[in-house]
Coordinates of C-alpha atoms in Angstrom, one line a residue:
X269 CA -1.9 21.4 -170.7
X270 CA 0.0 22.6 -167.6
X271 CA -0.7 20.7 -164.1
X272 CA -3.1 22.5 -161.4
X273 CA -1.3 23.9 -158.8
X274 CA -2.3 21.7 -156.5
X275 CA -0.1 18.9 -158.1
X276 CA 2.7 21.0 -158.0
X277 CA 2.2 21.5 -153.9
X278 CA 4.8 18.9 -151.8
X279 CA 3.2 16.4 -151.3
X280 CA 3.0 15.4 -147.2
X281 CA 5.2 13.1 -145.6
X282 CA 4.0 9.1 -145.2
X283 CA 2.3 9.2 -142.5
X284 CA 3.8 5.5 -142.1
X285 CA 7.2 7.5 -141.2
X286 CA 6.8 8.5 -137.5
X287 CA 10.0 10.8 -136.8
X288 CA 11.0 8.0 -134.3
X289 CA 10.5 4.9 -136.3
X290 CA 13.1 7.1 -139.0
X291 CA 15.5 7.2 -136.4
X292 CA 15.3 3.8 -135.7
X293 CA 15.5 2.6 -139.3
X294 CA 18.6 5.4 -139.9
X295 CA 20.4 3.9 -136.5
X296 CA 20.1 0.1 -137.6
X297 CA 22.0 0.9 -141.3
X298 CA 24.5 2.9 -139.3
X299 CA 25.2 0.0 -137.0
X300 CA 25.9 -2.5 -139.7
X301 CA 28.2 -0.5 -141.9
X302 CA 30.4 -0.1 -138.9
X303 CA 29.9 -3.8 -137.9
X304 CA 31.6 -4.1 -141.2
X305 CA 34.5 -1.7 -140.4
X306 CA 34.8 -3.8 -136.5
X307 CA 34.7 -7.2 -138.5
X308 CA 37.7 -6.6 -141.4
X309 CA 39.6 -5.1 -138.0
X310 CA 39.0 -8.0 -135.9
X311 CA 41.5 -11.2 -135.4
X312 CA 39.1 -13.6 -136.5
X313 CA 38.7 -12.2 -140.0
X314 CA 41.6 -9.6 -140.6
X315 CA 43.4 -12.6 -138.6
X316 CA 47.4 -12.9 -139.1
X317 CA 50.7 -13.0 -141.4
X318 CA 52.7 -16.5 -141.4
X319 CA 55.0 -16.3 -138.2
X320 CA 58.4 -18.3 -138.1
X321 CA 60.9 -19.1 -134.9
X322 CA 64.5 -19.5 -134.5
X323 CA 64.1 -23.2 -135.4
X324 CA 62.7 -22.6 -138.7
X325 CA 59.3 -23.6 -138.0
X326 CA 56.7 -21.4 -139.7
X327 CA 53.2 -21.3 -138.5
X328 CA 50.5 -21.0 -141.1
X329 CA 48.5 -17.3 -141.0
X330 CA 44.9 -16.9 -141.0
X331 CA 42.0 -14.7 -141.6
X332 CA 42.6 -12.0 -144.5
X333 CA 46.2 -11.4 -144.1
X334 CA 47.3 -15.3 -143.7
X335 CA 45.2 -15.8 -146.7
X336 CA 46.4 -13.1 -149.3
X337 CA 50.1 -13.5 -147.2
X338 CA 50.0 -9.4 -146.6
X339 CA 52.3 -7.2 -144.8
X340 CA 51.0 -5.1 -142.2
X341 CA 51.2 -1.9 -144.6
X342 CA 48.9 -4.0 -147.6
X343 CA 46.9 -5.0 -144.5
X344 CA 46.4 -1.4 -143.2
X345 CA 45.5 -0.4 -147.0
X346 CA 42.5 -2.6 -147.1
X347 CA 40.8 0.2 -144.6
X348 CA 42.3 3.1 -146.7
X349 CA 40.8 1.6 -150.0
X350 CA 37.1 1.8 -148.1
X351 CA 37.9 5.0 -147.5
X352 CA 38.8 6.4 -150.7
X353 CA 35.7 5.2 -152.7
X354 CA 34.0 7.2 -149.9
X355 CA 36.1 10.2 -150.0
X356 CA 35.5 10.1 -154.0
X357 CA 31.6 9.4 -153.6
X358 CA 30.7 11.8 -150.8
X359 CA 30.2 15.2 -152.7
X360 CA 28.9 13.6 -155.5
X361 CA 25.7 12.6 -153.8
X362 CA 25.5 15.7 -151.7
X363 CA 25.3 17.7 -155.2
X364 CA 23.0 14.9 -156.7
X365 CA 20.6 15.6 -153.9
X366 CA 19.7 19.2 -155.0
X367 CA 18.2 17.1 -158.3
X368 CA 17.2 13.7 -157.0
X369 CA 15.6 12.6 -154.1
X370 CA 17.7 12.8 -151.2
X371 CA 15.8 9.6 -149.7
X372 CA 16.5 7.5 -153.4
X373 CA 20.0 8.6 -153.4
X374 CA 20.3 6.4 -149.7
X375 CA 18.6 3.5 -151.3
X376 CA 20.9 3.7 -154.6
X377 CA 23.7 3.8 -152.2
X378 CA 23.1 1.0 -149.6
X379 CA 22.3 -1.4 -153.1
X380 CA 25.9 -0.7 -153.7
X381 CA 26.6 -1.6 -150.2
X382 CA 25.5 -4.8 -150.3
X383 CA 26.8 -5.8 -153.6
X384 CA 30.2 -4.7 -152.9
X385 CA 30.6 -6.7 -149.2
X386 CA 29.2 -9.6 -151.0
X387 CA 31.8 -9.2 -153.4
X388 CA 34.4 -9.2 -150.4
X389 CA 32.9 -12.6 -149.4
X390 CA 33.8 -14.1 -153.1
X391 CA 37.1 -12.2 -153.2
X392 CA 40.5 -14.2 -155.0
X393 CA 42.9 -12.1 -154.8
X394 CA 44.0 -9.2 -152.7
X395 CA 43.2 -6.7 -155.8
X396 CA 39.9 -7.6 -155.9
X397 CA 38.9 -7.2 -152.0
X398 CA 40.9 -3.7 -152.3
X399 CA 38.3 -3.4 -155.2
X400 CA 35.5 -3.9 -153.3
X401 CA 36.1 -2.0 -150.4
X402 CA 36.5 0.7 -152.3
X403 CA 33.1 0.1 -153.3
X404 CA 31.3 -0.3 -150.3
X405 CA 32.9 3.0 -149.3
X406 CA 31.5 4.8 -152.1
X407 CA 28.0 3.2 -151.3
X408 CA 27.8 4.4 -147.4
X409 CA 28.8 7.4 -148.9
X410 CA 24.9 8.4 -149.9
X411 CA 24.0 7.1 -146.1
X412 CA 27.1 9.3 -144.6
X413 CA 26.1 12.6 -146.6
X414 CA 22.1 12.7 -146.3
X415 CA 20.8 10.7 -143.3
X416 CA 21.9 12.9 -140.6
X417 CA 20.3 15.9 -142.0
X418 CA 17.2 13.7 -142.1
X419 CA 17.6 13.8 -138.6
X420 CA 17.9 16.7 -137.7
X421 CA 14.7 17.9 -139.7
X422 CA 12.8 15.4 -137.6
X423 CA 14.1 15.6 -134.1
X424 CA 12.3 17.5 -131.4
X425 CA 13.7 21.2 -131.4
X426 CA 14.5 20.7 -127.4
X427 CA 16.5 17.0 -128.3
X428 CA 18.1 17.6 -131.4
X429 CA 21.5 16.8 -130.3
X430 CA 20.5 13.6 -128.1
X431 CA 18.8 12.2 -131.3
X432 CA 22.3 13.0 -133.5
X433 CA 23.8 11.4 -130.4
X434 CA 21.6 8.1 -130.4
X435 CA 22.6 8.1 -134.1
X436 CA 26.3 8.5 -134.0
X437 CA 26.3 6.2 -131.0
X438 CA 26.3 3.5 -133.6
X439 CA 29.4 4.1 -134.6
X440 CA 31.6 2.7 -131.7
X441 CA 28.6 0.0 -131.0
X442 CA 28.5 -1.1 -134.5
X443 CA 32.8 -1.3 -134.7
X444 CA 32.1 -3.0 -131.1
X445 CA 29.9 -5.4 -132.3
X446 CA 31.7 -6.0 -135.6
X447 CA 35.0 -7.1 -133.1
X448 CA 32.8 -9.7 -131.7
X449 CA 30.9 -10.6 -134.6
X450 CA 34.0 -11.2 -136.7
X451 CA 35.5 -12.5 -134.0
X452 CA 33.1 -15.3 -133.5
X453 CA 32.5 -16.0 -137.5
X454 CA 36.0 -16.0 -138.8
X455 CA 36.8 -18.4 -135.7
X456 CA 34.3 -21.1 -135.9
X457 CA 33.2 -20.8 -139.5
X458 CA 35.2 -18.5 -142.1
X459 CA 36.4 -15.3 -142.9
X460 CA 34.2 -15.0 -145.6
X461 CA 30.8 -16.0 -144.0
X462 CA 31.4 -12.7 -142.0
X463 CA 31.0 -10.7 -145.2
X464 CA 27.5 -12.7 -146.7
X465 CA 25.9 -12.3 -143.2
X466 CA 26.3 -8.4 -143.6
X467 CA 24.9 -8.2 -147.3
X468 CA 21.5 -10.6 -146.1
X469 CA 21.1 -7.5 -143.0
X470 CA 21.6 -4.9 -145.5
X471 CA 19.5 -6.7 -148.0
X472 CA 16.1 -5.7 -146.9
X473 CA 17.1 -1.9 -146.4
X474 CA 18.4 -1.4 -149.5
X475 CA 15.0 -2.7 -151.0
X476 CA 13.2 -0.6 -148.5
X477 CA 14.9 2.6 -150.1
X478 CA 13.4 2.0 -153.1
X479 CA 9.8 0.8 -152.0
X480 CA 8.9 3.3 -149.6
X481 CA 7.5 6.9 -150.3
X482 CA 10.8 9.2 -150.2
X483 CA 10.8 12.0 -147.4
X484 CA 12.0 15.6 -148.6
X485 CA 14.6 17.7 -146.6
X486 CA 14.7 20.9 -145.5
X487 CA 15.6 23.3 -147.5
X488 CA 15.5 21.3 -150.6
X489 CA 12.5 21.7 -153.4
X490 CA 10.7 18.7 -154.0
X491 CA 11.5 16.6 -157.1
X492 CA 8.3 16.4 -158.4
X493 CA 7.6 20.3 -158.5
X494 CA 10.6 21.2 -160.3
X495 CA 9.6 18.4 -163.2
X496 CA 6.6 20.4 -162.9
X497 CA 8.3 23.3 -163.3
X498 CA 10.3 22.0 -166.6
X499 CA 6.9 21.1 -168.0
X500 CA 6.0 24.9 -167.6
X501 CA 8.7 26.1 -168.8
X502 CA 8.1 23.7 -171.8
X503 CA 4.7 25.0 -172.3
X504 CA 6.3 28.6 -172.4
X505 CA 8.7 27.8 -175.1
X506 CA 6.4 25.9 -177.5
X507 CA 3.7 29.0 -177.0
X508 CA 7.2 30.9 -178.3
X509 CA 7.6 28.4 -181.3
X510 CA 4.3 28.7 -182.6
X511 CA 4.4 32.6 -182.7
X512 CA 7.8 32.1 -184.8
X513 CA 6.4 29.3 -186.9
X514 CA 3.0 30.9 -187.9
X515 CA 5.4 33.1 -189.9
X516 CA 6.1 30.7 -192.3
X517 CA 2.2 29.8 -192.7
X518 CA 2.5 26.9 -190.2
X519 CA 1.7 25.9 -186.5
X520 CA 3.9 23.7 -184.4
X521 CA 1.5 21.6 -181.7
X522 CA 3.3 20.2 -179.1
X523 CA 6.9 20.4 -180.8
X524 CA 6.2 18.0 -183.7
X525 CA 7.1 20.4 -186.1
X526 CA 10.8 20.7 -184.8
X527 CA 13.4 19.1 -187.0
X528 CA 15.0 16.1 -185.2
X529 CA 18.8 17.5 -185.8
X530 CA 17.4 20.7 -184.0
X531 CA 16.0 18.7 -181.1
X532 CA 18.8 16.9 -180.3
X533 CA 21.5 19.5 -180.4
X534 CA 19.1 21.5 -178.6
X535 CA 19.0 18.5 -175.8
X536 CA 22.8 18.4 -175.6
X537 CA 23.5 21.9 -175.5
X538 CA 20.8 22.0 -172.2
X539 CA 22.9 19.1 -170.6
X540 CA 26.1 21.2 -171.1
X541 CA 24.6 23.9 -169.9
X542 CA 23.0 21.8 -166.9
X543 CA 26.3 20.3 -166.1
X544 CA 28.0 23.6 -166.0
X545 CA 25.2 24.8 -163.5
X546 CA 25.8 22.1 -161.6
X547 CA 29.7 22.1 -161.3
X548 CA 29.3 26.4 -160.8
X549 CA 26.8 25.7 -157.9
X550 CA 29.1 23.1 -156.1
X551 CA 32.2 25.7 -156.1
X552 CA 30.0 28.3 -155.0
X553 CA 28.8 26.2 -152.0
X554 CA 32.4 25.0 -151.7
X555 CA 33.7 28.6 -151.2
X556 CA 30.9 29.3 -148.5
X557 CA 32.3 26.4 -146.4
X558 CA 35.8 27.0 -146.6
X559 CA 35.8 31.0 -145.5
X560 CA 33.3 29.8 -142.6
X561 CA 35.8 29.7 -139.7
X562 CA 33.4 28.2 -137.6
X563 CA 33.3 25.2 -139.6
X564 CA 36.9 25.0 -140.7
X565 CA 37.7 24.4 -137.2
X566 CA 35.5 22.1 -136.5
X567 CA 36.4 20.3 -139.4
X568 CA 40.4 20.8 -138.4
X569 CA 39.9 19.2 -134.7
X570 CA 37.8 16.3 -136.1
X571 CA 40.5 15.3 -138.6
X572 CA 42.8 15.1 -135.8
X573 CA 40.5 12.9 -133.4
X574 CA 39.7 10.4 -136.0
X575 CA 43.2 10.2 -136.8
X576 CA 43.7 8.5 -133.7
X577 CA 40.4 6.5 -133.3
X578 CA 40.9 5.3 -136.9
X579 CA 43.8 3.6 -136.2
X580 CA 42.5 2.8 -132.6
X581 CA 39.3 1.0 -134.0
X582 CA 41.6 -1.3 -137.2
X583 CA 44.9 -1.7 -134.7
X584 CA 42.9 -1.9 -131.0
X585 CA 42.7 -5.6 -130.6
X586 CA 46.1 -6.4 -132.1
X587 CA 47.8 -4.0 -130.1
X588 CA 45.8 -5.1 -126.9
X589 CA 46.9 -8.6 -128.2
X590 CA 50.4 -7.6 -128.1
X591 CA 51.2 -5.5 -125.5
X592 CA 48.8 -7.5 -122.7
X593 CA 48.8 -11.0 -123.9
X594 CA 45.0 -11.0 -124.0
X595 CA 43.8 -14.2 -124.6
X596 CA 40.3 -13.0 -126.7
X597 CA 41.0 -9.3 -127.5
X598 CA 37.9 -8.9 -130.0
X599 CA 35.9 -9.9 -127.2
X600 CA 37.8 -7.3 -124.6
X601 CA 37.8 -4.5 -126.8
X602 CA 34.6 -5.0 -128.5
X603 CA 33.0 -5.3 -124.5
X604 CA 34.2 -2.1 -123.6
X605 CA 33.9 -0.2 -126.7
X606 CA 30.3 -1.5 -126.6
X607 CA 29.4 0.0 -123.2
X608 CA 31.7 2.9 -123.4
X609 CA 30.8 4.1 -126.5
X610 CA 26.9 3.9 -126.4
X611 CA 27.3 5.8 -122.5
X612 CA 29.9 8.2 -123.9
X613 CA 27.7 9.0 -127.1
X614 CA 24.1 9.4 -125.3
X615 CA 25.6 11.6 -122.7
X616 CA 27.5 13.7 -124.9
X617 CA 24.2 14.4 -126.5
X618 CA 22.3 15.1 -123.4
X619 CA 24.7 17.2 -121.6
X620 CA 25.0 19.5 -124.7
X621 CA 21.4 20.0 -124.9
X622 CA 20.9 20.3 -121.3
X623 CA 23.4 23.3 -121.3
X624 CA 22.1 24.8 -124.3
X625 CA 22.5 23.3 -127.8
X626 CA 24.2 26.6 -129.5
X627 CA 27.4 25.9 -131.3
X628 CA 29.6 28.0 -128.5
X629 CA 28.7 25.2 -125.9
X630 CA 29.2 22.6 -128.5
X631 CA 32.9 23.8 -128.7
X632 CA 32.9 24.0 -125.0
X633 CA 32.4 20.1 -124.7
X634 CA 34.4 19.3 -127.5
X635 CA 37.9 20.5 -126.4
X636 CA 36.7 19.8 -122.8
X637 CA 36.0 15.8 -123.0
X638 CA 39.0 15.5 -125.5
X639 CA 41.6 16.7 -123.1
X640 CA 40.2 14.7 -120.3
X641 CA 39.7 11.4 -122.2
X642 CA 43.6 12.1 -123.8
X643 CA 44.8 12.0 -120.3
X644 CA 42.6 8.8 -119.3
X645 CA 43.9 7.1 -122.4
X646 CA 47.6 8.1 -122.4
X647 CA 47.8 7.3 -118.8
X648 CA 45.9 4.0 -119.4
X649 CA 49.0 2.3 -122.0
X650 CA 51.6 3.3 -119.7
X651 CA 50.2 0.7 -117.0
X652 CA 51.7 -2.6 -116.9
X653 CA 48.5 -4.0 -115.4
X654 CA 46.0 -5.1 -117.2
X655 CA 43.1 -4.1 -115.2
X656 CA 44.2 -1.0 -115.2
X657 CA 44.6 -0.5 -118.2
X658 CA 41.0 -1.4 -118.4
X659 CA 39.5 1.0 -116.4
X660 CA 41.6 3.8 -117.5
X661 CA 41.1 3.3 -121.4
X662 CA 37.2 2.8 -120.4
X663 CA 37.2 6.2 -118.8
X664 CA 39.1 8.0 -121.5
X665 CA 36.5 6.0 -124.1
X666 CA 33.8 7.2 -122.2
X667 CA 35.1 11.3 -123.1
X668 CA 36.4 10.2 -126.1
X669 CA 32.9 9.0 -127.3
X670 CA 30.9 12.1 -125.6
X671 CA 32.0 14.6 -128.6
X672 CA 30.3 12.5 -132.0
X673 CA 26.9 14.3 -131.4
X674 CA 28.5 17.9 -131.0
X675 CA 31.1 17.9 -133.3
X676 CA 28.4 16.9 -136.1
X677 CA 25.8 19.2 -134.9
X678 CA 27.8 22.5 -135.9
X679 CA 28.8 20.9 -139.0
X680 CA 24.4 21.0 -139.5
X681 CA 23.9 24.2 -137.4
X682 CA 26.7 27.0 -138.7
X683 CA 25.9 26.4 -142.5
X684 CA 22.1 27.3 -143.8
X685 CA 19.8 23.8 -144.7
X686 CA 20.5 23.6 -148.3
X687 CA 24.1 23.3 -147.6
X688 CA 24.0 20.4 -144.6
X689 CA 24.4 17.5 -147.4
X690 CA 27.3 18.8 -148.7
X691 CA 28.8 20.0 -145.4
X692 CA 28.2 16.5 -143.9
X693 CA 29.7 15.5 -147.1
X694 CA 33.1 17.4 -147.0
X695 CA 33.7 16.6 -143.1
X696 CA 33.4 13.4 -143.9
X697 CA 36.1 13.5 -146.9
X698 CA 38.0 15.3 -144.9
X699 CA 38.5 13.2 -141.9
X700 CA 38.8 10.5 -143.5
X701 CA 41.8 11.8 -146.5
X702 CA 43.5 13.6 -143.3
X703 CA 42.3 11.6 -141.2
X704 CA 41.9 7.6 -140.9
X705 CA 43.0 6.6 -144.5
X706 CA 46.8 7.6 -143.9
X707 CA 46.3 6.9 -139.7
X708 CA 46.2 3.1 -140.1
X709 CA 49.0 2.7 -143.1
X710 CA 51.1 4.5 -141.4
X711 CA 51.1 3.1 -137.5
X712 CA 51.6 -0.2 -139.1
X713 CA 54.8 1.4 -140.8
X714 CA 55.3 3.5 -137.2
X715 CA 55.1 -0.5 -135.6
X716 CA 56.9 -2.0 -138.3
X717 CA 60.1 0.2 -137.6
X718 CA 60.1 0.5 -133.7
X719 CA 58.4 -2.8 -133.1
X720 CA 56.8 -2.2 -129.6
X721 CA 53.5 -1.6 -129.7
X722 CA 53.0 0.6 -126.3
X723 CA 55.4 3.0 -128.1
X724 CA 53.1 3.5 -131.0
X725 CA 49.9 3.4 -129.1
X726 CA 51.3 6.4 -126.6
X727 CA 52.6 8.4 -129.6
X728 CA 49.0 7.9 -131.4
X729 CA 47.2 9.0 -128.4
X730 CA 49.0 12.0 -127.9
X731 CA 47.6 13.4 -131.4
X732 CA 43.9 13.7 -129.3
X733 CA 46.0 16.8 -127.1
X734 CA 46.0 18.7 -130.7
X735 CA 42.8 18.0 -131.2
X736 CA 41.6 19.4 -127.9
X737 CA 43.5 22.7 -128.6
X738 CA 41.7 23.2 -132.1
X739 CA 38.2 22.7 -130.8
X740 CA 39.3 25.3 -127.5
X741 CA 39.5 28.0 -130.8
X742 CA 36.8 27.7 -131.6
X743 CA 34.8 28.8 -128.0
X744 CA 36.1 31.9 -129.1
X745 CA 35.0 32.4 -132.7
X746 CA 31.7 33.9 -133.4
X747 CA 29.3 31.5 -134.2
X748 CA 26.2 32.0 -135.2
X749 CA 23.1 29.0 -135.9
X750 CA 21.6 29.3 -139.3
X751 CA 19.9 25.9 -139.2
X752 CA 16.9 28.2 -140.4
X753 CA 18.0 30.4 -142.7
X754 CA 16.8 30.0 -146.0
X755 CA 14.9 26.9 -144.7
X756 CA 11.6 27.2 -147.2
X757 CA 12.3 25.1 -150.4
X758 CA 12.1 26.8 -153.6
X759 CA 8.4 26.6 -154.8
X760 CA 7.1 26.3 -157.9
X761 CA 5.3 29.1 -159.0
X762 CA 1.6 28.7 -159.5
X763 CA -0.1 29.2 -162.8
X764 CA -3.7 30.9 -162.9
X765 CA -4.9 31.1 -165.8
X766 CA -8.5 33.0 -166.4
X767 CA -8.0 33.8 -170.3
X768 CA -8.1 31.3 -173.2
X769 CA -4.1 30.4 -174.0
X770 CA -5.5 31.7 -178.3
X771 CA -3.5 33.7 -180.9
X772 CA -0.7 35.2 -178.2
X773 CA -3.6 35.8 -175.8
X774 CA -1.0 34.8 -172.7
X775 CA -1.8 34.9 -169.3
X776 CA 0.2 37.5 -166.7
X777 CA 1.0 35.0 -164.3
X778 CA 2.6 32.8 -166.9
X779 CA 5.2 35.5 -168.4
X780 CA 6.0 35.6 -164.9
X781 CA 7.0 31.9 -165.0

């Protein structure tokens, strides 16, 4: 019997899940998966290599790198292996999402989370914490790809980008508090406590993706109605059977009179040919991002600012250490990344939507903020004071931080709904391969050949002028918002049937199908 069309209808969204209380739940698991990235960067748990003077006297290391004796290039790959089970993972569950439930995919993802950075915590050898961070990269990868599309489907039309803002504003908070937090644990307690008392937060999130009634997204059909749809299309092909079978003087009833061999390579072959849909889909959706100009650029100018605030956020506090002889640098930097970042992130948000949230005006701010805050920041190392260096690397943080909600809100406005997963997706594989995988590797070679860290903090800064210039291109490309195109999800069509499904007597409606 096929299902009445009313089963096949979306079904309506818990009413439990208030569009705010999303974006509260969404903004908590982005804070502590960048407490995690501010935590393996801080002193207290990244701590330091053995150190020897002229007299021969060595002085024991500490943290992760005094532990596992790294250099600063093995130390610098330890935020590169995160990265690369996230690169890896990314598109994977943007494709998934167009046959699972988007919502699902998040809570498969963040149980991977916390499995992984409890793995860190038990970790013996450098291997197998480069192991696991690879790990928990490829579980934030579900969270990266799908929340912020979530988002957006649920924000007020008139604060779209302040909500991406309040969102993204987590990222410098989160790395923030994860200075302090590892600070404070790998000081008084251990390294490795760090690490357990992240899995226990993520703990009860990554239950809560599985528990709770999954949401849909734009653009996307719901799960349920296209196994309702298989189960039509089932009902199609056995009324095709039995036509073929009551040739031979027989009548197949649900299937049982197919051979089993037949079945199964019939089963396979499907799979194939699902697999092949699948992998033709993805290079189809592929090839519409990369001739978008709109969104190459975009893409282009964020590699090259999160070149420089990757290795900012893993080398800050050691460089700050270094260069100004701070006496508690996780506390310094994670107190003014803190404030900076959640004032830079809001009112990057705000001001874009109080000047009109269209992608032109995006660009606008982009290349605007950038250039200031690469003047405050350049200008900020070359101080010899330390308070003024505060104040100047505050300002430029404060610009810096403004562009995270507009640079991710034309990577969701210039490509149509059903693409936003996997253009979240590939930005963020992007960044991240171009962006801060190689960034931290190689300023620890940069330092480990000049040796004067002010050298290698002006020459990293610098980088943020190129990435000012490729967001000014694109204020003159023409953009144009297709956050609704194509924004209905593929139905299911509806089956009526009025005659009696006897001897080939078939229903119109159903051929249709």
């Amino acid at each position: 019997m096929v299902p009445p069309s009313s089963s096949m209808d979306p079904s309506p969204p818990p009413s439990w899940f208030t569009p705010k209380r999303l974006l509260i739940i969404f903004c908590v698991i982005n804070m502590i998966n960048y407490v995690d990235r501010g935590a393996i960067a801080s002193n207290g748990v990244n701590g330091s290599s053995e150190t020897c003077d002229d007299k021969g006297i060595c002085k024991s290391g500490s943290g992760i790198q005094g532990e596992f004796d790294l250099t600063n290039f093995q130390d610098g790959l330890l935020s590169s292996a995160f990265m690369v089970g996230l690169l890896v993972a990314s598109p994977i569950f943007a494709s998934l999402a167009k046959s699972y439930n988007p919502f699902r995919l998040i809570g498969v993802g963040l149980s991977v989370w916390t499995l992984s950075v409890a793995g860190c915590a038990s970790a013996f050898s450098f291997w197998f914490i480069a192991i696991c961070r690879m790990l928990v990269g490829v579980g934030e990868a579900s969270f990266i790809s799908l929340a912020a599309p979530f988002i957006d489907d649920n924000a007020p039309v008139s604060q779209k980008t302040a909500w991406l803002a309040m969102f993204y504003m987590c990222i410098p908070t989160g790395i923030a508090l994860g200075y302090v937090y590892g600070g404070y644990v790998g000081g008084h307690f251990h390294w490795r406590y760090a690490f357990w008392g992240e899995a226990l937060l993520m703990l009860p999130f990554a239950v809560f993706g599985f528990l709770v009634k999954p949401l849909q997204l734009k653009g996307f059909s719901p799960v349920e109605s296209k196994r309702a749809l298989a189960s039509v299309e089932t009902v199609s092909s056995v009324t095709d059977d039995s036509k073929a079978s009551k040739l031979d003087g027989r009548m197949l009833v649900g299937g049982d009179g197919i051979i089993g061999d037949e079945l199964s390579k019939t089963s396979k072959s499907e799979s194939i040919h699902n697999i092949l849909n699948q992998l033709s889909r993805f290079a189809k959706d592929m090839k519409v991002l990369l001739v978008d100009k709109v969104y190459v650029v975009n893409v282009f100018g964020y590699i090259a600012y999160n070149f420089v605030i990757g290795a900012y956020s893993y080398w800050g506090p050691k460089a700050g250490y270094n260069i100004y002889h701070m006496k508690s640098a996780d506390m310094l930097f994670g107190g003014v990344t803190i404030v900076c970042g959640i004032l830079g992130t809001i009112s990057g948000g705000f001001i874009l939507d109080r000047m009109g949230a269209t992608i032109s005006n995006a660009f606008i701010l982009l290349s605007g903020a950038t250039f200031l805050g690469a003047i405050s920041c350049f200008s900020a190392f070359c101080l010899r004071s330390l308070y003024g260096f505060i104040v100047l690397f505050a300002v430029g943080e404060l610009l810096v931080f403004a562009t995270q909600a507009p640079v991710n809100y034309v990577c969701l406005h210039c490509v149509r709904p059903s693409l936003r997963p996997l253009s979240m997706a590939i930005s963020t594989v992007s960044i991240h391969i171009f962006g801060d995988v190689p960034s931290s590797p190689l300023v620890g070679i940069l330092q480990d050949h000049i040796n004067n860290w002010r050298d290698t903090a002006l020459i990293l800064t610098s980088i943020l002028f190129l990435a000012a210039g490729i967001w000014f291109i694109g204020v003159f490309l023409h953009a144009v918002d297709k956050s609704n195109d194509g924004s209905q999800p593929v139905s299911t069509p509806r089956i009526t049937s009025r005659k009696p499904l006897l001897d080939g007597n078939v229903d119109e409606s159903l051929c249709e199908v």
